[in-house]
PDB file of C-alpha atoms in Angstrom:
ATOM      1  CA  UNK A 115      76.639 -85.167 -47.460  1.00  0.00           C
ATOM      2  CA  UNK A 116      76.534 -86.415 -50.989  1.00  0.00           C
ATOM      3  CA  UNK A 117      78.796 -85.529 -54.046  1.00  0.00           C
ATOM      4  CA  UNK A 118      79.948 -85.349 -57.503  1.00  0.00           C
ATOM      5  CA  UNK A 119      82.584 -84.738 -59.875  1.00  0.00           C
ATOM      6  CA  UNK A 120      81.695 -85.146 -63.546  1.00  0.00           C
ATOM      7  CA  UNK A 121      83.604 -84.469 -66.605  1.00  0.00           C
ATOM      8  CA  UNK A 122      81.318 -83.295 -69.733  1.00  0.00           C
ATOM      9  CA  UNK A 123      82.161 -83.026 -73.016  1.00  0.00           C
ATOM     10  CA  UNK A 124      81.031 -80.622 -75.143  1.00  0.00           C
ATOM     11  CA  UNK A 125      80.037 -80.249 -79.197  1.00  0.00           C
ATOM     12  CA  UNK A 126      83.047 -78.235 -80.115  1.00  0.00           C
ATOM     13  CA  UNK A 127      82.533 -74.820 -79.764  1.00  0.00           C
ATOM     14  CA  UNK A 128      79.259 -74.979 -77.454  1.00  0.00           C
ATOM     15  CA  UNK A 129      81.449 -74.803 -74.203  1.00  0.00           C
ATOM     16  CA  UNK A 130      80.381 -71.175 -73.126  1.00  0.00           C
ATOM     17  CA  UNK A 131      76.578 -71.953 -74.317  1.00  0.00           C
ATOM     18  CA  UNK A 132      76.463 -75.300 -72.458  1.00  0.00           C
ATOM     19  CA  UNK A 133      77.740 -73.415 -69.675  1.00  0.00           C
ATOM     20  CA  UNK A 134      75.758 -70.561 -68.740  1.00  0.00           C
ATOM     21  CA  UNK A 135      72.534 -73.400 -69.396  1.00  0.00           C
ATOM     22  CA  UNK A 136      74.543 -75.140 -66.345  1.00  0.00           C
ATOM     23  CA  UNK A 137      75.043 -72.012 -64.445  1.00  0.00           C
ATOM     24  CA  UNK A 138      71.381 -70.675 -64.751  1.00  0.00           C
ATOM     25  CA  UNK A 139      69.557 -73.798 -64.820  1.00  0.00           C
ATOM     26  CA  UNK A 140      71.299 -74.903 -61.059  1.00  0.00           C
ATOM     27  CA  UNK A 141      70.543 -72.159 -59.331  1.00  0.00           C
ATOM     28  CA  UNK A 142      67.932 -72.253 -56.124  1.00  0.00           C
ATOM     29  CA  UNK A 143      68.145 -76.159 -55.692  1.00  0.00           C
ATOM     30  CA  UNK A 144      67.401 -77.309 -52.751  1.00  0.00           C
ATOM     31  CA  UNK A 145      69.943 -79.208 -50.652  1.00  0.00           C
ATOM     32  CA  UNK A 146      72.597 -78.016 -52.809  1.00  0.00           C
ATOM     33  CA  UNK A 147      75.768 -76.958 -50.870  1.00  0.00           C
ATOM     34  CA  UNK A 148      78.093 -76.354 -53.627  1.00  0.00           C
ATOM     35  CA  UNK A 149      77.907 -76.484 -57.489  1.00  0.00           C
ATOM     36  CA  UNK A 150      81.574 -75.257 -58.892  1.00  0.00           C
ATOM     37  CA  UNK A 151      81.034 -75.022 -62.701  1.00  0.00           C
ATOM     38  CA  UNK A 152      85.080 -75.262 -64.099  1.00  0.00           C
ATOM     39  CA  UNK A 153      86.519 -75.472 -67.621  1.00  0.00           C
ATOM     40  CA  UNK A 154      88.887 -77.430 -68.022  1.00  0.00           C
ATOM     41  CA  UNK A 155      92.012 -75.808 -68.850  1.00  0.00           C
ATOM     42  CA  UNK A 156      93.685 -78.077 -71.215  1.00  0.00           C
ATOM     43  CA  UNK A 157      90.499 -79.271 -72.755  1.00  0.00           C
ATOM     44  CA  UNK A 158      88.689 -76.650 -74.923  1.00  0.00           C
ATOM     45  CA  UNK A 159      85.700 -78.873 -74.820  1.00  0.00           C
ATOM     46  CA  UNK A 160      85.655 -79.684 -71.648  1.00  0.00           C
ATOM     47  CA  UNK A 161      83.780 -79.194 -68.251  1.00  0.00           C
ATOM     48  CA  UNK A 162      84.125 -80.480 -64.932  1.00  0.00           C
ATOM     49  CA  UNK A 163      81.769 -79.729 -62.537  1.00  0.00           C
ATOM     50  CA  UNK A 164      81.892 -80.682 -58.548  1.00  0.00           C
ATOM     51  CA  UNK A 165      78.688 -80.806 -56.780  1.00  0.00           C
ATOM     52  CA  UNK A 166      78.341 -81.089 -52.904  1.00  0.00           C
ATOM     53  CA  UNK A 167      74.824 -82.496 -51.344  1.00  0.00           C
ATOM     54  CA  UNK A 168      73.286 -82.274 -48.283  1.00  0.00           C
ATOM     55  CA  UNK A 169      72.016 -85.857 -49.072  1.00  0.00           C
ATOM     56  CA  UNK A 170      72.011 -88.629 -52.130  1.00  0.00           C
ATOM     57  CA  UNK A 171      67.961 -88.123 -51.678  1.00  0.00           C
ATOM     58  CA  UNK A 172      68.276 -83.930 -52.334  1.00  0.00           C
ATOM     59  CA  UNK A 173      70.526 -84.890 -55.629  1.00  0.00           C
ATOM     60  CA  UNK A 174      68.454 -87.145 -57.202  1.00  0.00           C
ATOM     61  CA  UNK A 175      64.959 -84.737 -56.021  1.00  0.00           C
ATOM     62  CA  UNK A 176      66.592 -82.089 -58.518  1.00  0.00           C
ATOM     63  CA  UNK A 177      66.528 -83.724 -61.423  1.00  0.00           C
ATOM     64  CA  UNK A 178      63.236 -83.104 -61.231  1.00  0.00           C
ATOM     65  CA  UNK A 179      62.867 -79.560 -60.469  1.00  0.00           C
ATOM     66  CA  UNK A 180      61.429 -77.910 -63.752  1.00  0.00           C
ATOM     67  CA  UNK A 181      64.102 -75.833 -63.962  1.00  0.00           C
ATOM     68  CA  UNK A 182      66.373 -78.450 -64.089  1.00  0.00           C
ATOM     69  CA  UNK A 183      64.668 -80.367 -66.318  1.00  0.00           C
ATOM     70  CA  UNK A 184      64.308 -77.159 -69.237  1.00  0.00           C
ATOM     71  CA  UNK A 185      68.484 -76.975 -68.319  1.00  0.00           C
ATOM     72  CA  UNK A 186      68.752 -80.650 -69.310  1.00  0.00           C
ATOM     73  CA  UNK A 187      66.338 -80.437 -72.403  1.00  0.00           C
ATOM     74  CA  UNK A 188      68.468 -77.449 -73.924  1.00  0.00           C
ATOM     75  CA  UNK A 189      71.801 -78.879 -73.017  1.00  0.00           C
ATOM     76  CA  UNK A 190      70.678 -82.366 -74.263  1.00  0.00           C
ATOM     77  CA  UNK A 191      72.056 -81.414 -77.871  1.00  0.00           C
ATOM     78  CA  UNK A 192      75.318 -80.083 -76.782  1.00  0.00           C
ATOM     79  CA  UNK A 193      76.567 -82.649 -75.029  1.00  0.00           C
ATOM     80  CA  UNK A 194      79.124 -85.166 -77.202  1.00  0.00           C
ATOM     81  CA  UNK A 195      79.385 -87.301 -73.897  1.00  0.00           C
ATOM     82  CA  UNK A 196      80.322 -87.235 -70.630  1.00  0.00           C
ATOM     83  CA  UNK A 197      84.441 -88.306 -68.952  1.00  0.00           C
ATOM     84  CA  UNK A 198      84.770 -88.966 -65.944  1.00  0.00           C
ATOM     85  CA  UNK A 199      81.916 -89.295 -63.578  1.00  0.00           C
ATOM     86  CA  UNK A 200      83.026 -89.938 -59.470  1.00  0.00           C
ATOM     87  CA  UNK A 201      80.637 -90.132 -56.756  1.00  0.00           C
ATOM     88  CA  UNK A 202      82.084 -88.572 -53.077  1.00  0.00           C
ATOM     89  CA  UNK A 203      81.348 -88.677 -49.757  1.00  0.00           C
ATOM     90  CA  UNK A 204      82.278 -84.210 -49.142  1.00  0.00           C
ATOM     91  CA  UNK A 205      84.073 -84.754 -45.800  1.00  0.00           C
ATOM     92  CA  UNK A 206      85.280 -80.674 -45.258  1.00  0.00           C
ATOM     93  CA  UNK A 207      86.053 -77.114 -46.531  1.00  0.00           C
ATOM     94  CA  UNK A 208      85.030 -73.498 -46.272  1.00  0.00           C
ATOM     95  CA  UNK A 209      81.386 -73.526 -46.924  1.00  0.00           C
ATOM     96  CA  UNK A 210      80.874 -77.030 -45.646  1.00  0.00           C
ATOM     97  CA  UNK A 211      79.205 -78.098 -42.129  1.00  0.00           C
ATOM     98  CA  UNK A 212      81.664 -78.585 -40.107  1.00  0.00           C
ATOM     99  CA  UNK A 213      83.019 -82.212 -40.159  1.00  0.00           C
ATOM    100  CA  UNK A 214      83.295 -82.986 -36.890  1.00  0.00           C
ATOM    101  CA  UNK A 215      86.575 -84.027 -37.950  1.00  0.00           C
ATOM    102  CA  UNK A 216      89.524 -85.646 -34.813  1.00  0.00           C
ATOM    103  CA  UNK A 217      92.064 -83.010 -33.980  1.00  0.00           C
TER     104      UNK A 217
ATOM    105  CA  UNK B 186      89.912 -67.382 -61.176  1.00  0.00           C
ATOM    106  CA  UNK B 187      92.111 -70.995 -61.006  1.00  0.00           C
ATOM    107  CA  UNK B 188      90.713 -74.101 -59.982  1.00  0.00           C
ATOM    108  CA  UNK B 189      91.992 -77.817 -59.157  1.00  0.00           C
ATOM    109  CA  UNK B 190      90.617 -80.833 -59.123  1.00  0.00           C
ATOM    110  CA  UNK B 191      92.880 -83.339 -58.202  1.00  0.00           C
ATOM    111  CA  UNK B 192      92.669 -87.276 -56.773  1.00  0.00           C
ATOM    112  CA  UNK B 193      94.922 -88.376 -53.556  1.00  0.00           C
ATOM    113  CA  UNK B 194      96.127 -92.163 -53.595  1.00  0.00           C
ATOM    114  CA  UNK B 195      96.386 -92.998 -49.251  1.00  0.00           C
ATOM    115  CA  UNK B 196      98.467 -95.177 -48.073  1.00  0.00           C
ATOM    116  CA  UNK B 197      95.859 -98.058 -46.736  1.00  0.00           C
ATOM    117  CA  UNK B 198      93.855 -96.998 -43.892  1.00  0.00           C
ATOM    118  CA  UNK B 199      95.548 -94.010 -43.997  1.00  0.00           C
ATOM    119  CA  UNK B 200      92.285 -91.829 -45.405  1.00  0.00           C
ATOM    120  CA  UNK B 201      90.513 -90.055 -42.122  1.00  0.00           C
ATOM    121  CA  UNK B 202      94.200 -89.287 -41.025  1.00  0.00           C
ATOM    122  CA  UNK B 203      95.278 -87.495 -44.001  1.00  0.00           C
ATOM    123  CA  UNK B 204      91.702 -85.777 -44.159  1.00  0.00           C
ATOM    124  CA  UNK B 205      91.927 -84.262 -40.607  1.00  0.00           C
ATOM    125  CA  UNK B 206      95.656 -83.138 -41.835  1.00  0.00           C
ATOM    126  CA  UNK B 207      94.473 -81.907 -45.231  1.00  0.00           C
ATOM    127  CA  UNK B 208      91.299 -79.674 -43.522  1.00  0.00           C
ATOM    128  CA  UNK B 209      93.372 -78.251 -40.912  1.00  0.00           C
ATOM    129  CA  UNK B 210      96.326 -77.076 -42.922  1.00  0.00           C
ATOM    130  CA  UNK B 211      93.947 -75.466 -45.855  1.00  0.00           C
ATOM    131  CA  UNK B 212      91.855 -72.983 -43.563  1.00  0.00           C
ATOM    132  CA  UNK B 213      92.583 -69.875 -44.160  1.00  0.00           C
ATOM    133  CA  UNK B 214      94.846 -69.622 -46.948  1.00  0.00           C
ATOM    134  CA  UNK B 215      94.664 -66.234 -48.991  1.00  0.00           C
ATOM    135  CA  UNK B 216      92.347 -66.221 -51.587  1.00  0.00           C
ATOM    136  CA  UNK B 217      91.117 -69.326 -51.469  1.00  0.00           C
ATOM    137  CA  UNK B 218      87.349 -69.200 -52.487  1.00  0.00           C
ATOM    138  CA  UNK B 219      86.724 -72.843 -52.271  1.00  0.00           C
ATOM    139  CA  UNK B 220      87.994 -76.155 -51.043  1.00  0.00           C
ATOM    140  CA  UNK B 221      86.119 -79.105 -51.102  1.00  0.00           C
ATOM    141  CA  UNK B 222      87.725 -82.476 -49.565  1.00  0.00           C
ATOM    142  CA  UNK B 223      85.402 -85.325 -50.308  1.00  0.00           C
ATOM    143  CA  UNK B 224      86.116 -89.567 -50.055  1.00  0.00           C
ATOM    144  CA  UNK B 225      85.669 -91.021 -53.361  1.00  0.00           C
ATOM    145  CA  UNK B 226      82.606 -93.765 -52.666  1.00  0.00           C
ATOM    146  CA  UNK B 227      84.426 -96.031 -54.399  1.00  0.00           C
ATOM    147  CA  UNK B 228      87.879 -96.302 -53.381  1.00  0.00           C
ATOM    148  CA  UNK B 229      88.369 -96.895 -49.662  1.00  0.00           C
ATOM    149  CA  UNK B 230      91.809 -95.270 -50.187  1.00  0.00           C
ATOM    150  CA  UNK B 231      91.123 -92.190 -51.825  1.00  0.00           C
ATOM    151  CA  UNK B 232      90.583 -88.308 -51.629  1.00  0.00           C
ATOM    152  CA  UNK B 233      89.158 -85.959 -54.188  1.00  0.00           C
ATOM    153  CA  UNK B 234      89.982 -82.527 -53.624  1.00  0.00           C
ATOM    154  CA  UNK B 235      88.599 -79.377 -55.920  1.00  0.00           C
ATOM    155  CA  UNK B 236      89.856 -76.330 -55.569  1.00  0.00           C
ATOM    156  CA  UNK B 237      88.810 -72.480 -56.675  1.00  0.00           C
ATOM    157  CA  UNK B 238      91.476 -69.428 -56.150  1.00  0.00           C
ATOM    158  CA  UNK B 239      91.095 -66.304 -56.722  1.00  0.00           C
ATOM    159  CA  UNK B 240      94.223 -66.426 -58.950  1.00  0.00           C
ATOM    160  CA  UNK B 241      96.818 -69.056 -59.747  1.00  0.00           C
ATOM    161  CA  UNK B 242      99.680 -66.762 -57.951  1.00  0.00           C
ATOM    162  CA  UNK B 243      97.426 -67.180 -54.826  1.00  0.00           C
ATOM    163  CA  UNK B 244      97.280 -71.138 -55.026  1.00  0.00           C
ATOM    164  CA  UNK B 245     101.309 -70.782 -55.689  1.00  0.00           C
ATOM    165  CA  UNK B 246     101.907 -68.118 -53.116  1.00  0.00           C
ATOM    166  CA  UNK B 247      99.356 -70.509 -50.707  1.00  0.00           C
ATOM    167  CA  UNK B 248     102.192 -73.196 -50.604  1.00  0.00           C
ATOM    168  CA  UNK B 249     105.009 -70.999 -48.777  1.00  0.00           C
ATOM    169  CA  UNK B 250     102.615 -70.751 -45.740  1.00  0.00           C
ATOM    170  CA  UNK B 251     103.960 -72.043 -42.728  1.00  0.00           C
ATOM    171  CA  UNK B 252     100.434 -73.575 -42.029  1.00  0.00           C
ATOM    172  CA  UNK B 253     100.283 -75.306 -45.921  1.00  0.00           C
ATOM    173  CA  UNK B 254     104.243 -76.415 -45.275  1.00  0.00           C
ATOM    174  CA  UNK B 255     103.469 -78.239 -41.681  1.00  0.00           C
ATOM    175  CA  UNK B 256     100.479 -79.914 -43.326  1.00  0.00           C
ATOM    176  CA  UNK B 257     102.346 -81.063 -46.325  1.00  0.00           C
ATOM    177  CA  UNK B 258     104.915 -82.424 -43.857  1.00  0.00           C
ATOM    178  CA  UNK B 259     102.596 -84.708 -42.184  1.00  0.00           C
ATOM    179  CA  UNK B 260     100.590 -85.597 -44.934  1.00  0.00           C
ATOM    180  CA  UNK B 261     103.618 -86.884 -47.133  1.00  0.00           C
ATOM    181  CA  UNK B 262     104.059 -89.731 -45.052  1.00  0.00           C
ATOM    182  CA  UNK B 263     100.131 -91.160 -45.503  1.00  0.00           C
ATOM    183  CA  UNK B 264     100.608 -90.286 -49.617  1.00  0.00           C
ATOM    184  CA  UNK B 265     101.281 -93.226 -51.711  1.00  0.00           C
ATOM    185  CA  UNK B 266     100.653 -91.385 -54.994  1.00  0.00           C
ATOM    186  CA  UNK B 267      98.379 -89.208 -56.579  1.00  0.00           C
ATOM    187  CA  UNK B 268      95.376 -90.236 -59.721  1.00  0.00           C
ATOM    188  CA  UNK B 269      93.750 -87.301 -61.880  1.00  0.00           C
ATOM    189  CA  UNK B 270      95.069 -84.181 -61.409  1.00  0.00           C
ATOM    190  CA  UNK B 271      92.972 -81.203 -63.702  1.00  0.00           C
ATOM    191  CA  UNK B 272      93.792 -77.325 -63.928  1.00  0.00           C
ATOM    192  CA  UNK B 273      90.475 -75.655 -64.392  1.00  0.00           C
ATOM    193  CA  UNK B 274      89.137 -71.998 -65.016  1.00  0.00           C
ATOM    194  CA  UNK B 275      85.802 -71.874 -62.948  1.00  0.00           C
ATOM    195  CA  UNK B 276      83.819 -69.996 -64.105  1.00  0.00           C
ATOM    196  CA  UNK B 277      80.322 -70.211 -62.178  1.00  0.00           C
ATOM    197  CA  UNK B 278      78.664 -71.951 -59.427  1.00  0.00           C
ATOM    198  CA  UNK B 279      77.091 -70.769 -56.101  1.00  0.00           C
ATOM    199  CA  UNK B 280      79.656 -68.826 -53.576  1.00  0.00           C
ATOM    200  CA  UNK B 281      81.713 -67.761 -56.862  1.00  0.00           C
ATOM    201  CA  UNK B 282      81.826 -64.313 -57.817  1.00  0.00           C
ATOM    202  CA  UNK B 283      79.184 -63.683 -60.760  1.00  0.00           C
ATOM    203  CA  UNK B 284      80.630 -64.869 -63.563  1.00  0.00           C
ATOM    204  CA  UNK B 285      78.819 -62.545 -66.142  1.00  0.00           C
ATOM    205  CA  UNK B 286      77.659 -65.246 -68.483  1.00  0.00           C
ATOM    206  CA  UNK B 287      75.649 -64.339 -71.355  1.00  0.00           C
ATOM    207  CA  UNK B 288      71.876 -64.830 -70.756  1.00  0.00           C
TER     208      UNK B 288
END
């Protein structure tokens, strides 16, 4: 598996906008496991958002997609930049393949 | 819903340990929707960990269970401290309940 968690900051007041582009444009990709869109709750502006792979290769094949690439073109403008930005290595948790992990 | 995204600091070589602790004591747990455990790629030594509830009196009710207590008991010992720690309102993703965004 393959992951993400990104922080990304919005134009002020473009949180809920920028958000349901996110939330319909990453829908149907393939290879994706899990795609938890979260505001931040101290932020206003803010957006975190943890993605889980099947593979590095499926990730970087939806950027691509033409769906994704329409979400990307209208979020474009309201993004003011991006925080934190941590790539994982998903080891477990409901929803997951099982890990295979030692008792 | 409630959501966590939070970053675990292992004690040194300490990481596959703590992440066979950390999926067995979180199965389970009363409205817990999601629960990712992932390695951070970059840091040998630590553990991201995002979390979706239901509500945040399930997350707080979720650490009186005997199962949560035993892990947090066995875990404490491999902890040496703890980075980002971010309380989130998720609001959409795949395996979340439809989050009735605007179109």
């Amino acid at each position: 598996m393959y992951g993400l968690i990104g922080k990304i900051l919005c134009t002020p007041g473009q949180r809920d906008t920028l958000t349901a582009i996110l939330a319909h444009g990453t829908t149907g990709m393939p290879g994706c496991i899990s795609y938890v869109i979260a505001h931040d709750a101290a932020d206003s502006d803010a957006i975190w958002v943890t993605e889980v792979w099947d593979s590095q290769h499926s990730h970087q094949a939806s950027l691509a997609l033409p769906s994704v690439q329409a979400a990307i073109a209208k979020a474009r403008p309201l993004i003011a930049g991006f925080g934190e930005r941590v790539e994982t290595l998903p080891v477990a948790g409901p929803g997951l393949p099982a890990p295979g992990l030692p008792d």
